[in-house]
Structure formats: structure tokens, C-alpha cells
């Protein structure tokens, strides 16, 4: 992705706020390593979302202010966090029992690639000798919903493709994709654009996507701003 492309559409904090709006009151939600952790800072006031980390935490709050970090309190990515009143600690085995038992309403993860069918590749690049699966395979198999939070493209090109060429994490597991350009649902009939970032056109999103897209019936092309 070029420097110019990085400035198009939503910023990552803006996208995190948009993702948080779609989380329903009372949901238990896992935030994956990296960009998804931003969502913790944008949970709307008055909405109770119980955030989970697979290293054995429930009830995560926003990131601590600089200088107030407690390095005994970290998420699965070893980043400092806060814990809300009523939050709890438990063993990693109990944490994965929650995941595998289907107790999470949603998992928000990053991705290297995602296919038009919802196949997810998130743990290893083709030429890398090592990869980190972490809890992604368990989360994508055990969570009721899987949302992706990511940039629309990478230095290698489009991240949304017809068929993944990277090693798969889990097949046909993704429900919704949030990128800096658009929000896209994975449906049985293909990828459907639900919402476009400000001043981004459907045509621009399609140009930067290596899989066919459909425009949701609620969106009208003529009313959408065009990214030059």
C-alpha cells in the first residue's frame, strides 16, 4: 500500500469506533492481536461489551495512559491493558474452554488474506519459515461470529481475493470484513458492500479488491462520493 492509499477512507481509530458500534450490548468479544485491540478504546458509553483475551482475562478496558502501565497486566499480544470493575483472571486452559465451548459472541481478528467465501489466512506468509497460529484457529471455529479488522490492501496488493493463496487459518469462517475503505458482508451469494468510507466510491473499492463485490440494495451509487 502506498502512502497515498493509507490516507484514503477511515483511519484505524475511526474504523475501530465503527466496529464498536456494531457490537451488541452484553456480548462477550475477543480482540485479536494488533489492530483489533484498538476497539477496546472505542466502546460506546452505556454499552456493556465484555472483552476477552485468550491468555486468561475477561473484562478488559481501554489501554492505560502513558506512564500508568502495569506490565503484570497484559493481553495476548503482551500489550499493557486495564481491567474493568468485575474483571477476572483465570488459566489459559479455562480461557480456551470458553472459546471452544462457543461462549464468545464474536471474535475480531486481523488477516493476511480473506476469500470471497470467507476463508481466512492469518497466521503465515507463503515465504516465511515460521508463523504464529496463536488462538486464531480456536477463535474462528468456536466464536459465534468472526469479524475482520484490517487495511484493505497490503504491499502485496488486495487482501480480499477470490481464493486464498496463503496457508489457511480456517475455511469459510468470516462473517464481516471491516477495512479502511468499506464494510463488507460475506454471504452465500458473495461479498456485499454494506457501507463505504467517506468519499470512497464502490468502483474504487472494487478496483482494490481481487474478488467480485455487490452493492447492498440500501446503497445508491449516484449518492456516493467518488475517490479520485
Coordinates of N, CA and C in Angstrom, one line a residue:
X1 N 0.8 -1.2 0.0 CA 0.0 0.0 0.0 C 0.9 1.2 0.0
X2 N 0.6 2.2 -0.9 CA 1.4 3.4 -0.9 C 1.0 4.4 0.2
X3 N 1.8 5.4 0.4 CA 1.5 6.3 1.4 C 0.2 7.0 1.2
X4 N -0.1 7.3 -0.1 CA -1.3 8.0 -0.5 C -2.5 7.1 -0.2
X5 N -2.4 5.8 -0.5 CA -3.5 4.9 -0.2 C -3.9 4.8 1.3
X6 N -2.8 4.9 2.1 CA -3.0 4.8 3.5 C -3.9 5.9 4.1
X7 N -4.0 7.1 3.4 CA -4.8 8.2 3.8 C -6.2 8.2 3.4
X8 N -6.6 7.2 2.5 CA -7.9 7.1 1.9 C -8.8 6.4 2.9
X9 N -10.1 6.9 3.0 CA -11.1 6.3 3.8 C -10.9 6.5 5.3
X10 N -11.4 5.6 6.1 CA -11.3 5.7 7.6 C -9.9 5.5 8.1
X11 N -9.5 6.3 9.1 CA -8.3 6.0 9.8 C -8.6 4.7 10.7
X12 N -7.5 4.1 11.2 CA -7.8 2.9 12.0 C -8.5 3.2 13.3
X13 N -8.3 4.4 14.0 CA -9.1 4.7 15.1 C -10.6 4.9 14.7
X14 N -10.8 5.6 13.6 CA -12.2 5.7 13.1 C -12.9 4.4 12.8
X15 N -12.1 3.5 12.2 CA -12.6 2.2 11.9 C -12.9 1.4 13.2
X16 N -12.0 1.5 14.2 CA -12.3 0.8 15.5 C -13.6 1.3 16.1
X17 N -13.8 2.6 16.0 CA -15.1 3.2 16.6 C -16.3 2.6 15.8
X18 N -16.1 2.5 14.5 CA -17.2 1.9 13.7 C -17.5 0.5 14.0
X19 N -16.4 -0.3 14.2 CA -16.6 -1.7 14.6 C -17.3 -1.8 16.0
X20 N -16.9 -1.0 16.9 CA -17.5 -1.0 18.2 C -19.0 -0.7 18.2
X21 N -19.5 0.1 17.3 CA -20.9 0.4 17.1 C -21.7 -0.8 16.8
X22 N -21.1 -1.8 16.1 CA -21.8 -3.0 15.7 C -21.9 -4.1 16.7
X23 N -21.1 -3.9 17.8 CA -21.1 -4.9 18.9 C -22.3 -4.7 19.8
X24 N -23.1 -5.7 20.0 CA -24.3 -5.6 20.8 C -24.1 -5.7 22.3
X25 N -25.0 -5.0 23.0 CA -24.9 -4.9 24.4 C -25.0 -6.3 25.0
X26 N -24.0 -6.6 25.9 CA -24.0 -7.9 26.6 C -23.1 -8.9 25.9
X27 N -22.6 -8.6 24.7 CA -21.7 -9.6 24.0 C -20.4 -9.8 24.7
X28 N -19.9 -11.0 24.6 CA -18.6 -11.4 25.0 C -17.7 -11.4 23.7
X29 N -16.7 -10.7 23.7 CA -15.9 -10.4 22.4 C -14.4 -10.6 22.7
X30 N -13.8 -11.4 21.8 CA -12.3 -11.5 21.8 C -11.7 -10.5 20.8
X31 N -10.7 -9.8 21.2 CA -10.0 -8.9 20.4 C -8.6 -9.5 20.0
X32 N -8.4 -9.8 18.8 CA -7.1 -10.3 18.3 C -6.0 -9.4 18.5
X33 N -4.8 -9.9 18.2 CA -3.5 -9.1 18.4 C -3.5 -8.1 17.2
X34 N -2.9 -6.9 17.6 CA -2.7 -5.9 16.5 C -3.9 -4.9 16.5
X35 N -4.3 -4.6 15.3 CA -5.3 -3.6 15.0 C -6.6 -3.8 15.8
X36 N -7.1 -5.0 16.0 CA -8.3 -5.2 16.7 C -8.3 -4.7 18.1
X37 N -7.1 -4.6 18.8 CA -7.1 -4.2 20.1 C -7.5 -2.7 20.3
X38 N -7.5 -2.0 19.2 CA -8.0 -0.6 19.2 C -9.5 -0.5 19.6
X39 N -10.2 -1.5 19.3 CA -11.7 -1.5 19.6 C -12.0 -1.2 21.0
X40 N -11.1 -1.7 21.9 CA -11.3 -1.5 23.4 C -11.4 -0.1 23.8
X41 N -10.8 0.8 23.0 CA -10.7 2.2 23.4 C -12.0 3.0 22.9
X42 N -12.9 2.3 22.1 CA -14.0 3.0 21.5 C -15.3 2.3 21.8
X43 N -15.4 1.6 22.9 CA -16.7 1.0 23.2 C -17.7 2.2 23.6
X44 N -18.8 2.3 23.0 CA -19.7 3.4 23.4 C -20.1 3.4 24.8
X45 N -20.2 4.6 25.4 CA -20.6 4.8 26.8 C -22.0 4.2 27.0
X46 N -22.2 3.5 28.0 CA -23.6 2.9 28.3 C -23.8 1.5 27.6
X47 N -22.8 1.1 26.8 CA -22.9 -0.3 26.2 C -22.0 -1.2 26.9
X48 N -22.5 -2.3 27.4 CA -21.6 -3.3 28.1 C -21.2 -4.4 27.2
X49 N -19.9 -4.3 26.8 CA -19.2 -5.3 26.0 C -18.1 -5.9 26.9
X50 N -18.2 -7.2 27.1 CA -17.2 -7.9 27.9 C -16.1 -8.4 27.0
X51 N -14.9 -7.8 27.1 CA -13.8 -8.2 26.3 C -13.0 -9.3 26.9
X52 N -12.6 -10.2 26.0 CA -11.9 -11.4 26.4 C -10.5 -11.5 25.8
X53 N -9.5 -12.0 26.5 CA -8.2 -12.2 26.0 C -7.8 -13.7 26.3
X54 N -7.3 -14.4 25.2 CA -7.1 -15.8 25.4 C -6.0 -16.2 26.4
X55 N -5.2 -15.2 26.9 CA -4.2 -15.6 27.9 C -4.9 -15.7 29.3
X56 N -6.2 -15.4 29.4 CA -6.9 -15.7 30.6 C -7.4 -14.4 31.3
X57 N -8.1 -13.6 30.5 CA -8.6 -12.3 31.1 C -10.0 -12.1 30.5
X58 N -10.9 -11.6 31.4 CA -12.2 -11.2 31.0 C -12.6 -9.9 31.6
X59 N -13.1 -9.0 30.8 CA -13.4 -7.7 31.3 C -12.4 -6.6 31.1
X60 N -11.7 -6.7 29.9 CA -10.7 -5.7 29.6 C -11.3 -4.3 29.4
X61 N -10.5 -3.3 29.7 CA -10.9 -1.9 29.5 C -10.0 -1.3 28.4
X62 N -10.0 0.0 28.3 CA -9.2 0.7 27.3 C -7.7 0.6 27.7
X63 N -6.8 0.9 26.8 CA -5.4 0.9 27.1 C -5.1 2.0 28.1
X64 N -4.1 1.7 29.0 CA -3.8 2.6 30.1 C -3.1 3.8 29.5
X65 N -3.2 4.9 30.2 CA -2.4 6.1 29.9 C -0.9 5.9 30.0
X66 N -0.2 6.6 29.2 CA 1.3 6.5 29.2 C 1.8 6.8 30.6
X67 N 2.6 5.9 31.1 CA 3.2 6.0 32.4 C 2.4 5.3 33.5
X68 N 1.2 4.8 33.1 CA 0.4 4.1 34.1 C 0.2 2.6 33.8
X69 N 1.1 2.1 32.9 CA 1.1 0.7 32.6 C 1.5 -0.2 33.7
X70 N 0.8 -1.3 33.8 CA 1.1 -2.3 34.8 C 1.5 -3.5 33.9
X71 N 2.8 -3.8 33.9 CA 3.3 -4.9 33.0 C 3.0 -6.3 33.5
X72 N 2.4 -6.4 34.6 CA 1.8 -7.7 35.1 C 0.4 -7.9 34.5
X73 N -0.1 -6.9 33.8 CA -1.5 -6.9 33.3 C -1.4 -6.6 31.8
X74 N -1.3 -7.7 31.0 CA -1.1 -7.6 29.6 C -2.1 -8.5 28.8
X75 N -2.4 -8.2 27.6 CA -3.2 -9.0 26.7 C -2.4 -10.1 26.1
X76 N -3.0 -10.8 25.1 CA -2.3 -12.0 24.5 C -1.2 -11.5 23.6
X77 N -1.2 -10.2 23.2 CA -0.1 -9.7 22.4 C 1.0 -9.0 23.3
X78 N 0.9 -9.2 24.6 CA 1.8 -8.7 25.6 C 1.8 -7.2 25.6
X79 N 0.6 -6.6 25.3 CA 0.5 -5.1 25.4 C -0.2 -4.8 26.7
X80 N 0.2 -3.7 27.4 CA -0.5 -3.4 28.7 C -2.0 -3.0 28.5
X81 N -2.8 -3.4 29.4 CA -4.2 -3.2 29.3 C -4.7 -2.7 30.7
X82 N -6.0 -2.3 30.7 CA -6.7 -2.1 32.0 C -7.8 -3.2 32.2
X83 N -8.2 -3.3 33.4 CA -9.3 -4.3 33.7 C -10.4 -3.5 34.3
X84 N -11.6 -3.7 33.8 CA -12.8 -3.0 34.4 C -13.2 -3.6 35.7
X85 N -14.0 -2.9 36.5 CA -14.5 -3.5 37.8 C -15.3 -4.8 37.4
X86 N -15.0 -5.8 38.2 CA -15.7 -7.1 37.9 C -14.9 -8.0 37.0
X87 N -13.8 -7.5 36.4 CA -13.0 -8.3 35.5 C -12.3 -9.4 36.3
X88 N -11.9 -10.4 35.6 CA -11.3 -11.6 36.2 C -10.2 -12.2 35.5
X89 N -9.4 -13.0 36.2 CA -8.2 -13.7 35.7 C -8.5 -15.2 35.9
X90 N -8.0 -16.0 34.9 CA -8.1 -17.4 35.0 C -7.1 -18.1 34.2
X91 N -7.0 -19.4 34.2 CA -5.9 -20.1 33.5 C -6.2 -20.1 32.0
X92 N -5.1 -20.3 31.2 CA -5.3 -20.3 29.8 C -6.1 -21.5 29.3
X93 N -6.1 -22.6 30.0 CA -6.9 -23.7 29.7 C -8.4 -23.4 29.9
X94 N -8.7 -22.7 30.9 CA -10.1 -22.2 31.1 C -10.5 -21.2 30.0
X95 N -9.6 -20.4 29.6 CA -9.9 -19.4 28.6 C -10.2 -20.1 27.3
X96 N -9.5 -21.1 26.9 CA -9.8 -21.9 25.7 C -11.0 -22.7 25.8
X97 N -11.3 -23.1 27.0 CA -12.6 -23.8 27.2 C -13.8 -22.9 26.9
X98 N -13.6 -21.6 27.3 CA -14.7 -20.7 26.9 C -14.8 -20.5 25.4
X99 N -13.7 -20.5 24.7 CA -13.7 -20.3 23.3 C -14.2 -21.5 22.6
X100 N -13.7 -22.7 23.0 CA -14.1 -24.0 22.3 C -15.5 -24.3 22.7
X101 N -16.0 -23.8 23.8 CA -17.4 -24.1 24.2 C -18.4 -23.3 23.6
X102 N -18.0 -22.3 22.7 CA -18.9 -21.5 22.0 C -19.5 -20.4 22.8
X103 N -18.8 -19.9 23.8 CA -19.3 -18.9 24.7 C -19.0 -17.4 24.2
X104 N -18.2 -17.3 23.2 CA -17.9 -15.9 22.7 C -18.9 -15.5 21.6
X105 N -19.5 -14.3 21.7 CA -20.4 -13.9 20.7 C -19.7 -13.4 19.4
X106 N -18.5 -13.0 19.6 CA -17.7 -12.5 18.4 C -16.2 -12.5 18.7
X107 N -15.5 -12.8 17.6 CA -14.0 -12.6 17.6 C -13.7 -11.6 16.5
X108 N -12.8 -10.6 16.9 CA -12.4 -9.6 15.9 C -10.9 -9.8 15.7
X109 N -10.6 -10.2 14.5 CA -9.2 -10.6 14.1 C -8.6 -9.8 12.9
X110 N -7.3 -9.9 12.8 CA -6.7 -9.3 11.6 C -6.6 -10.4 10.5
X111 N -6.0 -10.1 9.4 CA -5.9 -11.1 8.3 C -4.8 -10.7 7.3
X112 N -4.2 -11.7 6.8 CA -3.3 -11.5 5.6 C -4.1 -11.6 4.3
X113 N -5.1 -12.5 4.3 CA -6.0 -12.6 3.1 C -7.3 -13.2 3.6
X114 N -8.4 -12.8 2.9 CA -9.7 -13.4 3.1 C -10.3 -13.6 1.7
X115 N -10.9 -14.8 1.5 CA -11.5 -15.1 0.2 C -13.0 -14.6 0.2
X116 N -13.5 -14.6 -1.0 CA -14.9 -14.3 -1.3 C -15.9 -15.3 -0.5
X117 N -15.4 -16.4 -0.1 CA -16.2 -17.4 0.6 C -16.0 -17.3 2.1
X118 N -15.2 -16.4 2.6 CA -14.9 -16.2 4.0 C -13.8 -17.1 4.5
X119 N -13.0 -17.7 3.6 CA -11.8 -18.4 4.1 C -10.8 -17.4 4.7
X120 N -10.2 -17.7 5.8 CA -9.3 -16.8 6.4 C -7.8 -17.3 6.4
X121 N -6.9 -16.5 6.0 CA -5.5 -16.8 6.1 C -4.9 -15.7 7.0
X122 N -4.4 -16.0 8.2 CA -4.0 -15.0 9.1 C -2.7 -15.3 9.9
X123 N -2.1 -16.5 9.6 CA -1.0 -16.9 10.5 C 0.3 -17.1 9.9
X124 N 0.4 -17.1 8.6 CA 1.7 -17.4 7.9 C 1.7 -16.9 6.5
X125 N 2.8 -16.1 6.2 CA 3.0 -15.7 4.8 C 3.7 -16.8 4.1
X126 N 3.5 -16.9 2.8 CA 4.0 -18.1 2.0 C 5.5 -18.3 2.1
X127 N 6.3 -17.3 2.1 CA 7.7 -17.4 2.1 C 8.4 -17.4 3.5
X128 N 7.5 -17.3 4.5 CA 8.0 -17.2 5.9 C 8.3 -18.6 6.4
X129 N 9.4 -18.8 7.2 CA 9.7 -20.1 7.7 C 8.9 -20.4 9.0
X130 N 8.5 -19.3 9.6 CA 7.7 -19.5 10.9 C 6.4 -18.7 10.8
X131 N 5.5 -19.1 11.6 CA 4.2 -18.4 11.7 C 3.7 -18.6 13.1
X132 N 2.7 -17.7 13.5 CA 2.2 -17.8 14.8 C 0.7 -18.0 14.7
X133 N 0.2 -19.3 14.9 CA -1.2 -19.5 14.8 C -1.9 -18.9 16.0
X134 N -1.3 -19.0 17.2 CA -1.9 -18.5 18.4 C -3.2 -19.1 18.6
X135 N -4.2 -18.3 19.0 CA -5.6 -18.9 19.3 C -6.5 -18.7 18.1
X136 N -6.0 -18.2 17.0 CA -6.9 -17.9 15.8 C -7.7 -19.1 15.3
X137 N -7.1 -20.3 15.3 CA -7.9 -21.4 14.8 C -9.0 -21.7 15.7
X138 N -8.8 -21.7 17.0 CA -9.8 -21.9 18.0 C -10.9 -20.8 18.0
X139 N -10.5 -19.6 17.9 CA -11.4 -18.5 17.9 C -12.3 -18.5 16.7
X140 N -11.8 -18.8 15.5 CA -12.6 -18.8 14.3 C -13.5 -20.0 14.2
X141 N -13.1 -21.1 14.9 CA -14.0 -22.2 14.9 C -15.0 -22.2 16.0
X142 N -14.7 -21.5 17.2 CA -15.5 -21.5 18.3 C -16.4 -20.3 18.5
X143 N -16.1 -19.2 17.9 CA -16.9 -18.0 18.1 C -18.2 -18.0 17.3
X144 N -19.2 -17.3 17.8 CA -20.5 -17.3 17.0 C -20.4 -16.4 15.8
X145 N -19.5 -15.4 15.8 CA -19.3 -14.5 14.7 C -17.8 -14.2 14.6
X146 N -17.3 -14.1 13.3 CA -15.9 -13.7 13.1 C -15.9 -12.4 12.3
X147 N -15.4 -11.3 12.8 CA -15.2 -10.1 12.1 C -13.7 -9.8 11.9
X148 N -13.4 -9.3 10.7 CA -12.0 -8.9 10.4 C -11.9 -7.4 10.5
X149 N -10.8 -7.0 11.0 CA -10.4 -5.6 11.1 C -9.1 -5.4 10.5
X150 N -9.0 -4.7 9.3 CA -7.7 -4.7 8.6 C -7.7 -3.6 7.5
X151 N -6.5 -3.3 7.0 CA -6.3 -2.4 5.9 C -6.9 -3.2 4.7
X152 N -7.4 -2.5 3.7 CA -8.0 -3.1 2.5 C -6.9 -3.8 1.6
X153 N -5.8 -3.2 1.6 CA -4.7 -3.7 0.7 C -3.4 -3.8 1.6
X154 N -2.4 -4.5 1.0 CA -1.1 -4.5 1.6 C -0.1 -4.2 0.5
X155 N 1.2 -4.3 0.9 CA 2.3 -4.1 -0.1 C 2.2 -5.1 -1.3
X156 N 1.6 -6.3 -1.0 CA 1.5 -7.3 -2.0 C 0.2 -7.2 -2.8
X157 N -0.6 -6.2 -2.5 CA -1.8 -6.0 -3.3 C -3.1 -6.2 -2.5
X158 N -4.2 -6.5 -3.1 CA -5.5 -6.7 -2.4 C -5.4 -7.8 -1.4
X159 N -6.1 -7.6 -0.3 CA -6.1 -8.7 0.7 C -7.4 -9.5 0.6
X160 N -8.4 -8.9 -0.1 CA -9.7 -9.7 -0.3 C -9.6 -10.3 -1.7
X161 N -9.6 -11.6 -1.8 CA -9.3 -12.3 -3.0 C -10.4 -13.3 -3.3
X162 N -10.4 -13.8 -4.5 CA -11.3 -14.9 -4.9 C -11.0 -16.2 -4.1
X163 N -9.7 -16.5 -4.1 CA -9.3 -17.7 -3.3 C -7.9 -17.4 -2.7
X164 N -7.8 -17.8 -1.4 CA -6.6 -17.5 -0.6 C -5.4 -18.3 -1.2
X165 N -4.3 -17.7 -1.3 CA -3.0 -18.3 -1.7 C -2.1 -18.5 -0.5
X166 N -2.4 -18.0 0.6 CA -1.7 -18.2 1.8 C -2.2 -19.3 2.6
X167 N -1.4 -19.9 3.5 CA -1.9 -21.0 4.3 C -3.2 -20.6 5.1
X168 N -4.2 -21.4 5.1 CA -5.4 -21.1 5.7 C -5.4 -21.2 7.3
X169 N -6.1 -20.4 7.9 CA -6.3 -20.5 9.4 C -7.6 -21.4 9.5
X170 N -8.7 -21.0 8.9 CA -9.9 -21.7 9.0 C -10.7 -21.4 7.7
X171 N -11.3 -22.4 7.1 CA -12.2 -22.2 5.9 C -13.5 -21.6 6.3
X172 N -14.1 -20.8 5.4 CA -15.5 -20.3 5.5 C -15.9 -19.9 6.9
X173 N -15.2 -19.1 7.5 CA -15.5 -18.7 8.9 C -15.8 -17.2 9.1
X174 N -15.5 -16.4 8.1 CA -15.6 -14.9 8.3 C -17.0 -14.5 8.0
X175 N -17.6 -13.7 8.8 CA -18.9 -13.1 8.6 C -18.9 -11.7 8.1
X176 N -18.0 -10.9 8.5 CA -18.0 -9.5 8.1 C -16.5 -9.0 8.1
X177 N -16.2 -8.1 7.1 CA -14.9 -7.5 6.9 C -15.0 -6.0 7.1
X178 N -14.2 -5.5 8.0 CA -14.1 -4.0 8.2 C -12.7 -3.6 7.7
X179 N -12.7 -2.7 6.7 CA -11.4 -2.1 6.2 C -11.5 -0.6 6.2
X180 N -10.4 0.0 5.9 CA -10.3 1.5 5.8 C -11.2 2.0 4.6
X181 N -11.6 1.1 3.7 CA -12.4 1.6 2.6 C -13.9 1.2 2.7
X182 N -14.2 0.1 3.3 CA -15.6 -0.4 3.3 C -15.9 -1.4 4.4
X183 N -17.2 -1.6 4.6 CA -17.6 -2.7 5.5 C -18.3 -3.7 4.5
X184 N -17.9 -5.0 4.6 CA -18.3 -5.9 3.6 C -18.8 -7.2 4.3
X185 N -20.0 -7.7 4.0 CA -20.5 -8.9 4.5 C -20.2 -10.1 3.6
X186 N -19.9 -11.2 4.2 CA -19.6 -12.4 3.4 C -20.9 -13.2 3.5
X187 N -21.6 -13.4 2.3 CA -22.8 -14.1 2.2 C -22.7 -15.3 1.3
X188 N -23.8 -16.1 1.3 CA -23.8 -17.3 0.5 C -23.7 -17.0 -1.0
X189 N -24.1 -15.7 -1.4 CA -24.1 -15.3 -2.8 C -22.9 -14.4 -3.1
X190 N -22.0 -14.2 -2.2 CA -20.8 -13.4 -2.5 C -20.6 -12.3 -1.5
X191 N -19.7 -11.4 -1.8 CA -19.3 -10.3 -0.9 C -20.2 -9.1 -1.2
X192 N -20.8 -8.6 -0.2 CA -21.8 -7.5 -0.3 C -21.3 -6.3 0.5
X193 N -21.1 -5.2 -0.2 CA -20.7 -3.9 0.4 C -21.8 -3.3 1.2
X194 N -21.7 -3.2 2.5 CA -22.8 -2.6 3.3 C -22.6 -1.1 3.5
X195 N -21.4 -0.7 3.6 CA -21.1 0.7 3.9 C -19.8 1.1 3.3
X196 N -19.7 2.3 2.7 CA -18.5 2.8 2.2 C -17.9 3.9 3.0
X197 N -16.6 4.0 3.1 CA -16.0 5.1 3.9 C -16.2 6.4 3.2
X198 N -16.2 7.5 3.9 CA -16.5 8.8 3.3 C -15.6 9.1 2.1
X199 N -16.2 9.6 1.0 CA -15.5 10.0 -0.2 C -14.9 8.8 -0.9
X200 N -15.4 7.6 -0.7 CA -14.9 6.4 -1.4 C -16.0 5.8 -2.2
X201 N -15.8 5.6 -3.5 CA -16.8 5.0 -4.3 C -16.8 3.5 -4.3
X202 N -17.9 2.9 -4.7 CA -18.0 1.5 -4.9 C -17.0 1.0 -6.0
X203 N -16.8 1.8 -7.0 CA -15.9 1.4 -8.1 C -14.4 1.4 -7.6
X204 N -14.1 2.4 -6.7 CA -12.8 2.4 -6.1 C -12.5 1.2 -5.3
X205 N -13.5 0.8 -4.5 CA -13.3 -0.4 -3.6 C -13.1 -1.6 -4.5
X206 N -14.0 -1.7 -5.6 CA -13.8 -2.9 -6.4 C -12.5 -3.0 -7.1
X207 N -12.0 -1.8 -7.5 CA -10.6 -1.7 -8.1 C -9.5 -2.3 -7.2
X208 N -9.7 -2.1 -5.9 CA -8.7 -2.6 -5.0 C -9.1 -3.9 -4.3
X209 N -10.0 -4.6 -4.9 CA -10.4 -5.9 -4.4 C -10.3 -6.9 -5.5
X210 N -9.7 -8.1 -5.2 CA -9.4 -9.1 -6.2 C -10.5 -10.2 -6.1
X211 N -11.7 -9.8 -5.8 CA -12.9 -10.7 -5.9 C -14.1 -9.8 -6.2
X212 N -15.1 -10.4 -6.9 CA -16.3 -9.6 -7.2 C -17.1 -9.1 -6.0
X213 N -17.5 -7.9 -6.1 CA -18.3 -7.3 -5.0 C -19.7 -6.9 -5.5
X214 N -20.7 -7.0 -4.6 CA -22.0 -6.5 -4.9 C -22.3 -5.3 -4.0
X215 N -23.1 -4.4 -4.4 CA -23.5 -3.2 -3.6 C -24.8 -3.5 -2.9
X216 N -24.9 -3.3 -1.6 CA -26.1 -3.6 -0.9 C -27.3 -2.7 -1.5
X217 N -28.4 -3.3 -1.5 CA -29.6 -2.6 -2.1 C -29.9 -1.3 -1.4
X218 N -29.4 -1.1 -0.2 CA -29.7 0.2 0.5 C -28.7 1.3 0.1
X219 N -27.7 1.0 -0.7 CA -26.8 2.0 -1.2 C -27.0 2.3 -2.6
X220 N -27.0 3.6 -2.9 CA -27.2 4.0 -4.3 C -25.9 4.7 -4.8
X221 N -25.4 4.1 -5.9 CA -24.1 4.6 -6.4 C -24.1 6.1 -6.7
X222 N -25.2 6.7 -7.1 CA -25.2 8.1 -7.5 C -25.1 9.0 -6.3
X223 N -25.3 8.5 -5.1 CA -25.3 9.3 -3.9 C -24.0 9.2 -3.2
X224 N -23.0 8.4 -3.7 CA -21.8 8.1 -3.0 C -20.7 8.9 -3.6
X225 N -19.9 9.6 -2.7 CA -18.8 10.4 -3.1 C -17.7 9.5 -3.8
X226 N -17.0 10.1 -4.8 CA -16.1 9.4 -5.6 C -14.6 9.7 -5.2
X227 N -13.8 8.7 -4.9 CA -12.4 8.9 -4.6 C -11.7 9.1 -5.9
X228 N -11.0 10.2 -6.1 CA -10.3 10.4 -7.4 C -8.9 9.7 -7.3

